[in-house]
PDB file of C-alpha atoms in Angstrom:
ATOM      1  CA  UNK A   1      -0.216  -0.195   0.025  1.00  0.00           C
ATOM      2  CA  UNK A   2       3.037   2.314   0.795  1.00  0.00           C
ATOM      3  CA  UNK A   3       3.298   2.022  -3.528  1.00  0.00           C
ATOM      4  CA  UNK A   4       0.307   3.849  -4.689  1.00  0.00           C
ATOM      5  CA  UNK A   5      -1.793   6.607  -3.611  1.00  0.00           C
ATOM      6  CA  UNK A   6      -4.339   5.129  -5.916  1.00  0.00           C
ATOM      7  CA  UNK A   7      -7.481   4.561  -3.992  1.00  0.00           C
ATOM      8  CA  UNK A   8      -8.898   1.804  -6.059  1.00  0.00           C
ATOM      9  CA  UNK A   9      -5.771  -0.361  -5.716  1.00  0.00           C
ATOM     10  CA  UNK A  10      -5.849   0.512  -1.756  1.00  0.00           C
ATOM     11  CA  UNK A  11      -9.382  -0.577  -1.471  1.00  0.00           C
ATOM     12  CA  UNK A  12      -8.393  -3.822  -3.613  1.00  0.00           C
ATOM     13  CA  UNK A  13      -5.587  -5.028  -1.461  1.00  0.00           C
ATOM     14  CA  UNK A  14      -7.544  -3.462   1.737  1.00  0.00           C
ATOM     15  CA  UNK A  15     -10.179  -6.304   0.762  1.00  0.00           C
ATOM     16  CA  UNK A  16      -7.556  -8.929   0.139  1.00  0.00           C
ATOM     17  CA  UNK A  17      -6.174  -8.528   3.117  1.00  0.00           C
ATOM     18  CA  UNK A  18      -9.133  -8.351   5.715  1.00  0.00           C
ATOM     19  CA  UNK A  19     -11.867  -9.869   3.608  1.00  0.00           C
ATOM     20  CA  UNK A  20     -14.951  -8.762   2.358  1.00  0.00           C
ATOM     21  CA  UNK A  21     -16.926  -9.172   5.549  1.00  0.00           C
ATOM     22  CA  UNK A  22     -20.929 -10.385   5.231  1.00  0.00           C
ATOM     23  CA  UNK A  23     -22.119  -9.205   1.938  1.00  0.00           C
ATOM     24  CA  UNK A  24     -25.810  -9.636   3.493  1.00  0.00           C
ATOM     25  CA  UNK A  25     -25.211  -8.544   6.837  1.00  0.00           C
ATOM     26  CA  UNK A  26     -23.295  -6.058   9.191  1.00  0.00           C
ATOM     27  CA  UNK A  27     -19.686  -7.263   9.935  1.00  0.00           C
ATOM     28  CA  UNK A  28     -17.148  -5.019   7.990  1.00  0.00           C
ATOM     29  CA  UNK A  29     -14.266  -7.518   7.794  1.00  0.00           C
ATOM     30  CA  UNK A  30     -13.523 -11.115   7.903  1.00  0.00           C
ATOM     31  CA  UNK A  31     -14.283 -14.170   5.895  1.00  0.00           C
ATOM     32  CA  UNK A  32     -18.043 -14.552   5.005  1.00  0.00           C
ATOM     33  CA  UNK A  33     -20.015 -17.409   6.113  1.00  0.00           C
ATOM     34  CA  UNK A  34     -22.108 -17.164   2.794  1.00  0.00           C
ATOM     35  CA  UNK A  35     -19.630 -18.094   0.033  1.00  0.00           C
ATOM     36  CA  UNK A  36     -20.627 -16.443  -3.410  1.00  0.00           C
ATOM     37  CA  UNK A  37     -17.087 -16.426  -4.231  1.00  0.00           C
ATOM     38  CA  UNK A  38     -14.319 -13.669  -4.235  1.00  0.00           C
ATOM     39  CA  UNK A  39     -15.261 -10.746  -5.058  1.00  0.00           C
ATOM     40  CA  UNK A  40     -11.376  -9.255  -6.318  1.00  0.00           C
ATOM     41  CA  UNK A  41     -10.561 -12.818  -8.365  1.00  0.00           C
ATOM     42  CA  UNK A  42     -14.132 -13.818  -9.402  1.00  0.00           C
ATOM     43  CA  UNK A  43     -15.465 -10.589 -10.395  1.00  0.00           C
ATOM     44  CA  UNK A  44     -16.277 -11.244 -14.155  1.00  0.00           C
ATOM     45  CA  UNK A  45     -17.887 -14.371 -13.000  1.00  0.00           C
ATOM     46  CA  UNK A  46     -20.039 -12.245 -10.221  1.00  0.00           C
ATOM     47  CA  UNK A  47     -20.906  -9.484 -13.043  1.00  0.00           C
ATOM     48  CA  UNK A  48     -22.167 -12.653 -15.278  1.00  0.00           C
ATOM     49  CA  UNK A  49     -24.035 -14.215 -12.500  1.00  0.00           C
ATOM     50  CA  UNK A  50     -25.883 -10.795 -11.438  1.00  0.00           C
ATOM     51  CA  UNK A  51     -27.019 -10.328 -14.876  1.00  0.00           C
ATOM     52  CA  UNK A  52     -28.215 -13.672 -15.081  1.00  0.00           C
ATOM     53  CA  UNK A  53     -30.180 -13.140 -11.730  1.00  0.00           C
ATOM     54  CA  UNK A  54     -31.539  -9.642 -13.675  1.00  0.00           C
ATOM     55  CA  UNK A  55     -32.585 -11.847 -16.383  1.00  0.00           C
ATOM     56  CA  UNK A  56     -35.042 -14.261 -14.154  1.00  0.00           C
ATOM     57  CA  UNK A  57     -36.259 -11.233 -12.273  1.00  0.00           C
ATOM     58  CA  UNK A  58     -37.375  -9.487 -15.292  1.00  0.00           C
ATOM     59  CA  UNK A  59     -37.898 -11.555 -18.445  1.00  0.00           C
ATOM     60  CA  UNK A  60     -38.603 -14.924 -16.595  1.00  0.00           C
ATOM     61  CA  UNK A  61     -40.289 -13.138 -13.752  1.00  0.00           C
ATOM     62  CA  UNK A  62     -43.156 -15.369 -13.946  1.00  0.00           C
ATOM     63  CA  UNK A  63     -41.354 -18.641 -15.269  1.00  0.00           C
ATOM     64  CA  UNK A  64     -41.941 -21.701 -12.816  1.00  0.00           C
ATOM     65  CA  UNK A  65     -38.029 -21.603 -12.314  1.00  0.00           C
ATOM     66  CA  UNK A  66     -38.161 -18.262 -11.127  1.00  0.00           C
ATOM     67  CA  UNK A  67     -40.601 -18.647  -8.462  1.00  0.00           C
ATOM     68  CA  UNK A  68     -39.334 -21.746  -7.210  1.00  0.00           C
ATOM     69  CA  UNK A  69     -35.316 -20.011  -6.756  1.00  0.00           C
ATOM     70  CA  UNK A  70     -37.898 -17.064  -5.246  1.00  0.00           C
ATOM     71  CA  UNK A  71     -38.982 -19.564  -2.873  1.00  0.00           C
ATOM     72  CA  UNK A  72     -35.990 -21.230  -2.072  1.00  0.00           C
ATOM     73  CA  UNK A  73     -34.535 -17.713  -1.323  1.00  0.00           C
ATOM     74  CA  UNK A  74     -37.350 -16.514   0.993  1.00  0.00           C
ATOM     75  CA  UNK A  75     -37.116 -19.628   3.098  1.00  0.00           C
ATOM     76  CA  UNK A  76     -33.289 -19.190   3.759  1.00  0.00           C
ATOM     77  CA  UNK A  77     -32.780 -16.956   6.899  1.00  0.00           C
ATOM     78  CA  UNK A  78     -29.404 -16.061   5.410  1.00  0.00           C
ATOM     79  CA  UNK A  79     -31.430 -13.861   3.063  1.00  0.00           C
ATOM     80  CA  UNK A  80     -33.547 -11.961   5.694  1.00  0.00           C
ATOM     81  CA  UNK A  81     -31.281  -8.726   5.952  1.00  0.00           C
ATOM     82  CA  UNK A  82     -31.638  -8.335   1.788  1.00  0.00           C
ATOM     83  CA  UNK A  83     -34.912  -7.556   2.463  1.00  0.00           C
ATOM     84  CA  UNK A  84     -34.195  -4.454   5.081  1.00  0.00           C
ATOM     85  CA  UNK A  85     -33.895  -0.867   3.339  1.00  0.00           C
TER      86      UNK A  85
END
């Protein structure tokens, strides 16, 4: 971190060192219990997954696949904080 003043590079290194904490919680650092992927290493894959999820929630909103996935998420306590806001 001493080698740059680029805020993005510093933030990326901080993320690598301290971990990303909870995506759907309040903990700001450390290893998350809900594994989605490594936000630095897997960024392209996570962007692709988000695009696919948005597709299911817009174009395929009424499909049986989407209805089934929504029921699974609603039943999982790990996703409760995602509904706040």
